[in-house]
XYZ file of C-alpha atoms in Angstrom:
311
model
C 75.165 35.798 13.118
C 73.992 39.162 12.789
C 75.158 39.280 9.603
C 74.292 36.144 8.356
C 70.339 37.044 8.919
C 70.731 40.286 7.041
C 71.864 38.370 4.193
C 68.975 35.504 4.676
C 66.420 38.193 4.449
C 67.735 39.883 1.516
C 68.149 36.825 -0.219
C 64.230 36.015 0.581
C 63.626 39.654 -0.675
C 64.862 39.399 -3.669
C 62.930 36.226 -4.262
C 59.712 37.582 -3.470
C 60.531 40.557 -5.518
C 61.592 38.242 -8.523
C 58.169 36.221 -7.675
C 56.110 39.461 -7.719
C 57.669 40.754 -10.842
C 57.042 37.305 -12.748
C 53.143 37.592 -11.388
C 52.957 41.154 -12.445
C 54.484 39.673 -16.038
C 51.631 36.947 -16.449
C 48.837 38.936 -15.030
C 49.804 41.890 -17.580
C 50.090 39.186 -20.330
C 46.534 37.394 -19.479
C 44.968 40.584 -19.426
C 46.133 41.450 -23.053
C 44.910 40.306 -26.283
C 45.563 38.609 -29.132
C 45.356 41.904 -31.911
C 43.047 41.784 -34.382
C 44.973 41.245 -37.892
C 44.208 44.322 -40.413
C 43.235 41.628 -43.189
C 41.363 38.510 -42.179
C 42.432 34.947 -43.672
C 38.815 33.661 -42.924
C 37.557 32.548 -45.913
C 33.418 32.810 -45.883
C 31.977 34.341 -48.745
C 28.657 36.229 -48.312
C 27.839 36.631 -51.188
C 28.170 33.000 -51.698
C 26.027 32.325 -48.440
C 23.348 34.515 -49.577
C 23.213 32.662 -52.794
C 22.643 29.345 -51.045
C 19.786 30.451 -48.601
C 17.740 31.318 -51.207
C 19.036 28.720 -53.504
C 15.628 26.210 -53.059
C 13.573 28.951 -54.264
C 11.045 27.747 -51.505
C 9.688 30.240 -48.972
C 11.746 32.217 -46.506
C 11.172 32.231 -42.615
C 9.028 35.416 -41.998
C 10.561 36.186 -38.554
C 13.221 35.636 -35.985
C 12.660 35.681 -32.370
C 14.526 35.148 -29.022
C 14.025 33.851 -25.305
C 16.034 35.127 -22.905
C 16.583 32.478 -20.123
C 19.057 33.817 -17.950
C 21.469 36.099 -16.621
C 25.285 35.720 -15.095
C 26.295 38.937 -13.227
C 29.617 40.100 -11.819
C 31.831 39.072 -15.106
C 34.431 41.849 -15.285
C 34.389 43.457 -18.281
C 37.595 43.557 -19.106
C 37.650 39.542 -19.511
C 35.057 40.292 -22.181
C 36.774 43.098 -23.756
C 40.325 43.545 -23.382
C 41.613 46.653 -21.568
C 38.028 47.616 -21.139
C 38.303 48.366 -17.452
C 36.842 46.465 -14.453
C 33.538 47.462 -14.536
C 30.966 44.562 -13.746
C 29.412 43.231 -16.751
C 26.232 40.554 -17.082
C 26.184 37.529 -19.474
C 22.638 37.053 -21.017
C 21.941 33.649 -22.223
C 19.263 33.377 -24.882
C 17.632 30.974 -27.310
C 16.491 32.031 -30.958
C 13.722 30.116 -33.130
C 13.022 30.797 -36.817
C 9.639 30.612 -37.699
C 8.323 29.532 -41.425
C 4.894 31.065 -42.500
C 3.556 27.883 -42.481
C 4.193 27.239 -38.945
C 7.235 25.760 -39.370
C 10.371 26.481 -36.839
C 14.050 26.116 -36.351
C 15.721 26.303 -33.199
C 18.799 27.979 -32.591
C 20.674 27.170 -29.104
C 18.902 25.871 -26.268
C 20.390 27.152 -23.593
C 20.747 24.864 -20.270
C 18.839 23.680 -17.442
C 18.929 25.460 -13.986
C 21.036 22.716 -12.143
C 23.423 23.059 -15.344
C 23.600 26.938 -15.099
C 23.953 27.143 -11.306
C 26.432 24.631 -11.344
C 28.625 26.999 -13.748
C 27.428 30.009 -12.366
C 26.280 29.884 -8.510
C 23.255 32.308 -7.984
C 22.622 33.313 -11.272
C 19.375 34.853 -12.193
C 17.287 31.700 -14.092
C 13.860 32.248 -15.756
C 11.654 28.488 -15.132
C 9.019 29.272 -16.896
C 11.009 30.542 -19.924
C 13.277 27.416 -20.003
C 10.033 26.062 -20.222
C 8.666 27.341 -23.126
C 12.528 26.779 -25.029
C 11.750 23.472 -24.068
C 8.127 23.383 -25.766
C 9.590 25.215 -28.884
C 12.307 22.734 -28.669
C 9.755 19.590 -29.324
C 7.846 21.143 -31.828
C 10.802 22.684 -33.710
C 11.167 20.886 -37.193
C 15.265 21.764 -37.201
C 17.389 22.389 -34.082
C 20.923 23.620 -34.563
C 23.328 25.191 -32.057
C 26.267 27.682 -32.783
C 28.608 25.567 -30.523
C 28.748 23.205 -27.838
C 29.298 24.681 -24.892
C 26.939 23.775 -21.851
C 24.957 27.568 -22.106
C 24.055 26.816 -25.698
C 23.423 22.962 -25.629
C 22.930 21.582 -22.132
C 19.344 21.952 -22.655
C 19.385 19.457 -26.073
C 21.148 16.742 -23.237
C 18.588 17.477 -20.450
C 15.755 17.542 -21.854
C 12.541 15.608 -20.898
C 11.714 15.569 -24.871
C 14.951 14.389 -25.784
C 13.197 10.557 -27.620
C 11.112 12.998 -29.385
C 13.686 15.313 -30.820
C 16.789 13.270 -31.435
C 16.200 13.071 -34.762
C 15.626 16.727 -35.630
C 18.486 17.827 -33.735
C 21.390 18.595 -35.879
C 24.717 18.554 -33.958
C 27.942 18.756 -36.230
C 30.483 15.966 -36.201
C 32.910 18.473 -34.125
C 30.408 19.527 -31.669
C 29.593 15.890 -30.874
C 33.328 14.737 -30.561
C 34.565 17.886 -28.647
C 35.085 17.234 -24.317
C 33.012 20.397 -24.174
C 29.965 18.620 -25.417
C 30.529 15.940 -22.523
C 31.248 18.795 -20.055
C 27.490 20.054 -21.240
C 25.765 16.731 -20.207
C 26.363 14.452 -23.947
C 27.152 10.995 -22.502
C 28.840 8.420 -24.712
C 25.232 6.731 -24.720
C 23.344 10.121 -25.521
C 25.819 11.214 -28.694
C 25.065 8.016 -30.033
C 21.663 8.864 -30.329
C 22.400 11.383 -32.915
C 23.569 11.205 -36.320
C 26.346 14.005 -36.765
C 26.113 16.409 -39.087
C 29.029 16.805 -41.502
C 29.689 19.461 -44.122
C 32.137 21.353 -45.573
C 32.406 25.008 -45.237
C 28.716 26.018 -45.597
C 25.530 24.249 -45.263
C 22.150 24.898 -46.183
C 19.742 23.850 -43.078
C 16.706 25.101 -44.163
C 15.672 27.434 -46.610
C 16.972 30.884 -45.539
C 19.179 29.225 -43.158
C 23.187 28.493 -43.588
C 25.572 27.354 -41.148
C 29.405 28.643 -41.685
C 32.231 26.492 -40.140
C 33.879 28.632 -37.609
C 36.233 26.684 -35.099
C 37.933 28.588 -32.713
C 36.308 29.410 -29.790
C 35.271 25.947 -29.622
C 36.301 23.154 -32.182
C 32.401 23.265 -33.308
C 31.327 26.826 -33.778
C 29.473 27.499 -36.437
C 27.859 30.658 -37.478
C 23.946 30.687 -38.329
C 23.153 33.063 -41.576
C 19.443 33.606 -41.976
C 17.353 35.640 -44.610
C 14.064 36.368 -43.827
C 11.106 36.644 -46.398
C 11.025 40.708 -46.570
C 14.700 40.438 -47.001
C 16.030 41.636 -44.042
C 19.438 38.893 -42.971
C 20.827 37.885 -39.671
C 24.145 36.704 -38.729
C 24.113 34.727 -35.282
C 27.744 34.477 -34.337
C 27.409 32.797 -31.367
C 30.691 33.274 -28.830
C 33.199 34.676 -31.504
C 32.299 37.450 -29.472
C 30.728 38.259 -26.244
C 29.847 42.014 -26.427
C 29.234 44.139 -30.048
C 32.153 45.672 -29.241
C 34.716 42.803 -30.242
C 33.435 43.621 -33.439
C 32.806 47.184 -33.488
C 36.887 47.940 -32.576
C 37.447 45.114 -33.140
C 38.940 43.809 -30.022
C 39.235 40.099 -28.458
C 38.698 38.856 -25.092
C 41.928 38.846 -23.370
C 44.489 35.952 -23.858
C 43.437 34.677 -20.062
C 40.294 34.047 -21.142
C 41.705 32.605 -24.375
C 43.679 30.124 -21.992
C 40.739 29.484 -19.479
C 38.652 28.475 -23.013
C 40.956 26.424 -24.626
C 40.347 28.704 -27.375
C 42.066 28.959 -31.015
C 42.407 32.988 -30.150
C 44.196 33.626 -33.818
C 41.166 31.893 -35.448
C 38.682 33.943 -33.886
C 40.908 37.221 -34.183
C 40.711 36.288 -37.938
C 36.924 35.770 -37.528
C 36.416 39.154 -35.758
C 38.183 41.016 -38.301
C 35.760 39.503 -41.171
C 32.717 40.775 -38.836
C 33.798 43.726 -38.158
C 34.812 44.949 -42.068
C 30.972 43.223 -42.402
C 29.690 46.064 -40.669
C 30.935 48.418 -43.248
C 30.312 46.306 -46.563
C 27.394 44.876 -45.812
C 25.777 46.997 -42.977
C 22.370 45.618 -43.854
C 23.377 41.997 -42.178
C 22.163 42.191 -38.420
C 25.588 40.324 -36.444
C 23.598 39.027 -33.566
C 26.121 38.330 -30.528
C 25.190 35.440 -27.836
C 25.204 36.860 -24.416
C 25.124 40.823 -25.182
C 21.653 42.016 -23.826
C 22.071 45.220 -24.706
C 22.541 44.894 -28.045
C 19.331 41.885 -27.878
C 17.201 45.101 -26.148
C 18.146 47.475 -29.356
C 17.296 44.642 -31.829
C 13.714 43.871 -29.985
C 13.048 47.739 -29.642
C 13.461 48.227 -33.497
C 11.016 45.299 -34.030
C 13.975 43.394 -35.580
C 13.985 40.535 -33.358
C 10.372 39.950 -31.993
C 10.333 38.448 -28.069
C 9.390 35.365 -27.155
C 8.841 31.970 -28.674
C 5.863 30.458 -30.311
């Protein structure tokens, strides 16, 4: 008997070790990335993009500016940026509005309500009174657009009191409208019929000074948002390709858990990355302008770049 339990219990050692050792395996895979490819096989051509904003020959936007809504804390930061340590890191969540000389505006993202974002993201820091104004410069906006339809950048469009008002000038892409992750963000079958989808190929010109670029990969309908302002100075919105400057400064993805968690395309949006980040060195005029990272919001608005606050 004696020996029988000794060979019980090492038996259910070695299967806990085996068990361990297969954890250790997926946690160390999860936590690593996809690599960034040295050459990237997407296809967007600036100078081609450039061309088109300007292509009307009608007046530019004269400025860009930004809301910031809200705040996510406690995301460590190596599920931003692979191998990047556990440090905590915040998400920012911000909405960005175009605005035309003559008064004229164009939205970009609308963030989401505060029942949607403390749903996602229990005790998160919300700002009411700035939702608020998104909201005002939502129904006055002549063109709304968002870079992709997750609930952070479009659950605002589904909630919103104004929503009879601004159907029509909201301009959701086919894939954003079809994708579960619009649903997930409050789009009802009966409220995505109340839009007509937007459908291009490639590029699209918005509004003067304003270009969308197909991007799919971290969601089906990512686009990015190219803008050239009057005095020349050109923005590049990229949405969630990447969460912090530095997936394009090293470049570096998000690790392959979060890749998994998203339901993401992760060799898309390595190929994406890799386009931004050579960007930086051929065209380092083009301001990349990345979702959620507040820091690099704070540099922008300190510079005078971005101006804060909507009209």
């Amino acid at each position: 008997m004696p020996a029988m339990r000794r060979t019980l219990w090492r038996r259910l050692g070695l299967a806990v070790a085996a068990l361990l050792l297969v954890v250790a395996a997926v946690v160390a895979v999860g936590l690593s990335d996809v690599s960034v490819p040295d050459t990237s096989r997407f296809d967007a051509d600036l100078g081609a993009i450039r061309a088109l904003a300007v292509s009307t020959g009608e007046p530019l936007p004269t400025e860009l500016r930004s809301q910031h809504v809200g705040r996510a804390n406690g995301v460590p930061l190596t599920f931003v940026v692979a191998g990047s340590g556990f440090a905590d890191h915040s998400f920012d969540f911000y909405a960005y509005q175009l605005v035309y000389a003559g008064g004229h505006t164009v939205l970009v993202d609308v963030v989401n309500d505060e029942q949607t974002q403390q749903a996602q993201f229990p005790g998160s820091e919300f700002d009411a009174a700035a939702y608020a104004r998104v909201q005002e410069a939502l129904r006055r906006a002549d063109a709304t657009v968002v870079t992709h339809e997750h609930f952070d950048h479009c659950a605002g469009i589904a909630h919103s009191a104004h929503l009879d008002e601004v159907a029509s000038k909201v301009h959701l892409t086919d894939e954003q409208l079809r994708s579960p992750e619009a649903q997930d963000a409050g789009f009802t079958a009966e409220l995505r019929a109340r839009f007509t989808p937007l459908k291009y190929e490639r590029m699209h010109l918005l509004r003067p000074g304003v270009v969308l670029i197909k991007a799919p990969g971290h969601t089906p309908g990512t686009q990015l948002v190219y803008t050239r302002l009057a005095d020349g100075r050109e923005f590049l919105l990229v949405g969630d390709v990447a969460w912090h400057q530095d997936n394009i400064r090293l470049p570096r993805m998000h690790p392959r858990l979060s890749n998994w968690m998203g339901g993401e395309d992760a060799q898309a949006m390595a190929h994406q990355l890799r386009w931004l980040h050579d960007l930086r060195r051929t065209a380092p005029e083009l301001h990349q302008v990345v979702a959620h990272d507040g820091a690099q919001m704070q540099d922008y608005q300190r510079r005078g770049l971005i101006l804060d606050g909507l009209l």
